[in-house]
CSV table of C-alpha atoms in Angstrom, one decimal:
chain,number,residue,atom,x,y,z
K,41,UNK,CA,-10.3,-26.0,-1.8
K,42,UNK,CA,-7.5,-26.4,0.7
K,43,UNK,CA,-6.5,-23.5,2.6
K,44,UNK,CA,-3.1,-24.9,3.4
K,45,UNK,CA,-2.4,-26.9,6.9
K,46,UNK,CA,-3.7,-26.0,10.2
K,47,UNK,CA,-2.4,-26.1,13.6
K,48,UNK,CA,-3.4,-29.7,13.5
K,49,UNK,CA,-1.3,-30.3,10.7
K,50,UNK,CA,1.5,-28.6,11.8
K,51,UNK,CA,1.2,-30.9,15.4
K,52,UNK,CA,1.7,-34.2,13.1
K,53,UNK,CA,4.8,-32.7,11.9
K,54,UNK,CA,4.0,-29.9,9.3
K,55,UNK,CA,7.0,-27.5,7.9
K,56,UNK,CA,6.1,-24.4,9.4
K,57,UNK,CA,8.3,-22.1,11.5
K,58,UNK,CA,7.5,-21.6,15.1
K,59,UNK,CA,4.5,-19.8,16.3
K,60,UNK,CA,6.2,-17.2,18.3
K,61,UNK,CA,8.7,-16.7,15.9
K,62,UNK,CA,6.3,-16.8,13.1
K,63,UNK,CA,4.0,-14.3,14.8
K,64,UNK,CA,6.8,-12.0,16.3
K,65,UNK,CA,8.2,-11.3,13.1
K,66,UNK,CA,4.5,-10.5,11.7
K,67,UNK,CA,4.2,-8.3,14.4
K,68,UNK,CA,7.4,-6.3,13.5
K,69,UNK,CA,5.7,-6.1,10.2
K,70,UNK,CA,2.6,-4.2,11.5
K,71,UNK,CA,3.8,-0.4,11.2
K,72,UNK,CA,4.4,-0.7,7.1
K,73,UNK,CA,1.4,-3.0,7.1
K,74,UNK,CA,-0.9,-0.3,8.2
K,75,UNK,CA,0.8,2.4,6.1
K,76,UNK,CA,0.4,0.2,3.0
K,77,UNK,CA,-2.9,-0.6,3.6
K,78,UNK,CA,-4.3,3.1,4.6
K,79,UNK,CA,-2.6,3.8,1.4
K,80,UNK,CA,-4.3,1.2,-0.7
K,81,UNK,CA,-7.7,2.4,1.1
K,82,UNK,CA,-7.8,5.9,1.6
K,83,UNK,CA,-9.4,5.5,4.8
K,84,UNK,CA,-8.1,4.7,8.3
K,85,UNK,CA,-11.4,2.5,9.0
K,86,UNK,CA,-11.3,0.5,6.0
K,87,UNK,CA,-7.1,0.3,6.0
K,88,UNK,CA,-7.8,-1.2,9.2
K,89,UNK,CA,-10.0,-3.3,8.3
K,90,UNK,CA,-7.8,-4.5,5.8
K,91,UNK,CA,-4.9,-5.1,7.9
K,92,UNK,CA,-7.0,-7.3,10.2
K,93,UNK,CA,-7.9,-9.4,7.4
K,94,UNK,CA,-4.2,-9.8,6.0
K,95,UNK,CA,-3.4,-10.7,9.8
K,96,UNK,CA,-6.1,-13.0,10.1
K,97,UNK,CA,-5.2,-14.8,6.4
K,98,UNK,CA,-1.8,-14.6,7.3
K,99,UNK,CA,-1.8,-16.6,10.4
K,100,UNK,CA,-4.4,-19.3,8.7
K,101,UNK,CA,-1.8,-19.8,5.6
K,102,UNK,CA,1.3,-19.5,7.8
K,103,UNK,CA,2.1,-23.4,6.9
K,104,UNK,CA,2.6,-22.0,3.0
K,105,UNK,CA,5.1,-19.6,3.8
K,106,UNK,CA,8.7,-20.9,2.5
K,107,UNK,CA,11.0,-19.0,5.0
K,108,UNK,CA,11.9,-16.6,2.4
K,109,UNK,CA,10.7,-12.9,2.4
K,110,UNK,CA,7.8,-12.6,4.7
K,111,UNK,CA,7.1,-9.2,4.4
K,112,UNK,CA,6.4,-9.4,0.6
K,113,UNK,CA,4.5,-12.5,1.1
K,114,UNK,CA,2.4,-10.8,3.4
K,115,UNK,CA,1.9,-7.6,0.9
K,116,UNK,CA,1.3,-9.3,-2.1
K,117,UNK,CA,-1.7,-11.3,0.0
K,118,UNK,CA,-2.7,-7.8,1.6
K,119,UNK,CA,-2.6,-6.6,-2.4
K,120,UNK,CA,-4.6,-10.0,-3.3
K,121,UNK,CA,-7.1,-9.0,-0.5
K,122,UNK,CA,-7.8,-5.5,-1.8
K,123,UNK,CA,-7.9,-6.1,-5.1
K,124,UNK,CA,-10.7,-8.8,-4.3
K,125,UNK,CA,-12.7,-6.3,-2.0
K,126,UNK,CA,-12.5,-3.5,-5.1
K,127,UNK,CA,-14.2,-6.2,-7.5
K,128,UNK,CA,-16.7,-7.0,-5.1
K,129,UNK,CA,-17.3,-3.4,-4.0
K,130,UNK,CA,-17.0,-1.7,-7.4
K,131,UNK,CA,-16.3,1.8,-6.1
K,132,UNK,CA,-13.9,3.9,-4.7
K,133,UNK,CA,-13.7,5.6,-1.0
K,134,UNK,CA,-11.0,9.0,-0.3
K,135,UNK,CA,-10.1,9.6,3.0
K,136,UNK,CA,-9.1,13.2,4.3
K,137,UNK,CA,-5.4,13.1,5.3
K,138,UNK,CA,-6.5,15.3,8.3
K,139,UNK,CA,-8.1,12.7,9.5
K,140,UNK,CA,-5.1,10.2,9.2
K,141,UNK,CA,-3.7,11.2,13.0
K,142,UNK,CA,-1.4,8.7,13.8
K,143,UNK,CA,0.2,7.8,10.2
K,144,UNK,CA,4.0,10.0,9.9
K,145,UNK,CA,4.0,13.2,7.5
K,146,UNK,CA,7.2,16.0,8.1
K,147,UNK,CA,5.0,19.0,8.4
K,148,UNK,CA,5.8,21.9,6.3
K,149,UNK,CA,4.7,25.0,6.9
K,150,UNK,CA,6.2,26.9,3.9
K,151,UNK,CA,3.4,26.0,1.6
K,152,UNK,CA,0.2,25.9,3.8
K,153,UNK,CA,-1.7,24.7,0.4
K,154,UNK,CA,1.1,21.8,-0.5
K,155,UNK,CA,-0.9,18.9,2.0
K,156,UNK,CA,-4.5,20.0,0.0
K,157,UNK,CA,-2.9,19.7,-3.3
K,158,UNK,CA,-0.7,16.3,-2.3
K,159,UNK,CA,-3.7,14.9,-1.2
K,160,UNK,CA,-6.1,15.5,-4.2
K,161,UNK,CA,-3.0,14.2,-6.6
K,162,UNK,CA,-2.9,11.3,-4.8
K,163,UNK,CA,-6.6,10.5,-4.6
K,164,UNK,CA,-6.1,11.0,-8.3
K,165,UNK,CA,-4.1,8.3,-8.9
K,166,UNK,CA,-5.2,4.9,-10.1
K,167,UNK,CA,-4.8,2.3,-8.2
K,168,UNK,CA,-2.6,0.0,-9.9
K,169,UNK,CA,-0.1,3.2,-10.1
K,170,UNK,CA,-0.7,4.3,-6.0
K,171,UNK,CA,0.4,0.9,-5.1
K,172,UNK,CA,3.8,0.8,-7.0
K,173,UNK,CA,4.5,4.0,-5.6
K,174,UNK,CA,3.5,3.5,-2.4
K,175,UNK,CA,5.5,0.3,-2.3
K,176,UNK,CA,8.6,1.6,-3.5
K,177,UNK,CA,8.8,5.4,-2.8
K,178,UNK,CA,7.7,4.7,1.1
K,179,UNK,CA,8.2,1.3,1.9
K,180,UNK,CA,11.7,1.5,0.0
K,181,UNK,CA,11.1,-1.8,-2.3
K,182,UNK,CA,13.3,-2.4,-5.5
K,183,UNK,CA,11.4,-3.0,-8.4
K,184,UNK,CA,12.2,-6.8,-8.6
K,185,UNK,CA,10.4,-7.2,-5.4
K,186,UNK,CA,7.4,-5.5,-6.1
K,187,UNK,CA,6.8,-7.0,-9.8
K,188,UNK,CA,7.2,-10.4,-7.0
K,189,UNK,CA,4.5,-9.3,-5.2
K,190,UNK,CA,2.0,-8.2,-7.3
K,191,UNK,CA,2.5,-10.5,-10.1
K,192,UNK,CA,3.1,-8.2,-13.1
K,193,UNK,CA,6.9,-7.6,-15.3
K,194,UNK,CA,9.0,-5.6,-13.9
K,195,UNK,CA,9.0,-3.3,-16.8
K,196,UNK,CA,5.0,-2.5,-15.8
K,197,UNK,CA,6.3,-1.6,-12.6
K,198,UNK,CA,8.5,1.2,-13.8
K,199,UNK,CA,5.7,1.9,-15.7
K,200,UNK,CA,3.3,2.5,-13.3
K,201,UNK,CA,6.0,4.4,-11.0
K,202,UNK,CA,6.9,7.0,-14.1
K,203,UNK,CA,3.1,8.0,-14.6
K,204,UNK,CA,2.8,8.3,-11.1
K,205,UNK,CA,5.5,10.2,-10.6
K,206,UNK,CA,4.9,12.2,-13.6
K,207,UNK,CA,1.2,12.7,-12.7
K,208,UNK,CA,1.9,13.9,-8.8
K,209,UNK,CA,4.6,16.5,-10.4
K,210,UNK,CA,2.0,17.9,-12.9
K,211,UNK,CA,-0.6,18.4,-10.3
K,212,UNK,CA,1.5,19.8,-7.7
K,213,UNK,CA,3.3,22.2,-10.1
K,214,UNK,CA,-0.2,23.1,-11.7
K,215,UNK,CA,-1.5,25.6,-9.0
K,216,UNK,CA,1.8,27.3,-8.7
K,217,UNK,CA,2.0,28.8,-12.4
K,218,UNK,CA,1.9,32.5,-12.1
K,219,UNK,CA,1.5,34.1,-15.7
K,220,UNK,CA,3.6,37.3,-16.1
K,221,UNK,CA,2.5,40.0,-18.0
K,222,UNK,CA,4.5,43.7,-19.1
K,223,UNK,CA,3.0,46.3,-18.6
K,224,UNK,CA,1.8,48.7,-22.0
């Protein structure tokens, strides 16, 4: 099984891009890369984790990158990564947003209640449909580009985003119905 050419390889005349241009733009990468995989996790630890592994795969398979669209190359192999640990793992892991310190959230304080209730609708969420979300609501993908990246139509894509969506909007509406009664 070849894992594409090594530095070796690349010394004899390989098609790669240079290494400090190669790893400068990964590097630039690194902010969305840790959101998307603290997102894919639920855990700062194992998002970590994650990201070190997409790094480390990354820079061993840099010879197979075509020049085009490194950022959803390196997703879809971040993707490909977790969605190997999950079948080997079989479970599921949440993470308490509080203890996410260092990822960006506006805080709100008009609804003291709203971060609980985000985060237990998001925990709720399957996988499959977290991802699409998370891939185009924050990392601003179109949907073309994230049916590219994790290898499914685009119309399962606006699929997945539309039960999402619909699913976060019935949970966080659900605690905030207030029956009404007359009085006799």
């Amino acid at each position: 099984m070849s894992h594409g050419p090594d530095w070796t390889d690349r010394a004899a005349g390989g098609t790669s891009p240079a290494p400090d241009a190669f790893e400068t733009q990964v590097l630039a990468l690194l902010p969305s890369l840790r959101r998307y995989s603290r997102s894919l996790t639920r855990s700062d630890i194992d998002g970590e984790d994650l990201l070190q592994d997409c790094v480390e795969k990354v820079l061993m398979r840099r010879g197979q990158w075509r020049g085009l669209n490194l950022r959803g190359w390196v997703l879809t192999i971040m993707t490909n990564l977790y969605r190997n640990g999950l079948r080997q793992r079989g479970g599921r892991t949440f993470v308490d947003l509080d203890d996410s310190t260092d990822l960006p959230s506006p805080e709100i304080d008009a609804d003291p209640l709203e971060r609980s209730r985000l985060e237990i609708a998001l925990n709720t969420l399957p996988e499959e449909n977290r991802a699409v979300l998370m891939l185009i609501v924050v990392e601003g993908y179109s949907y073309q580009d994230v049916a590219n990246m994790l290898d499914i139509p685009i119309g399962t894509v606006m699929s997945r985003l539309s039960r999402a969506r619909k699913r976060l909007s019935d949970l966080m509406n659900s605690d905030n119905v207030v029956t009404l009664r007359r009085p006799k």
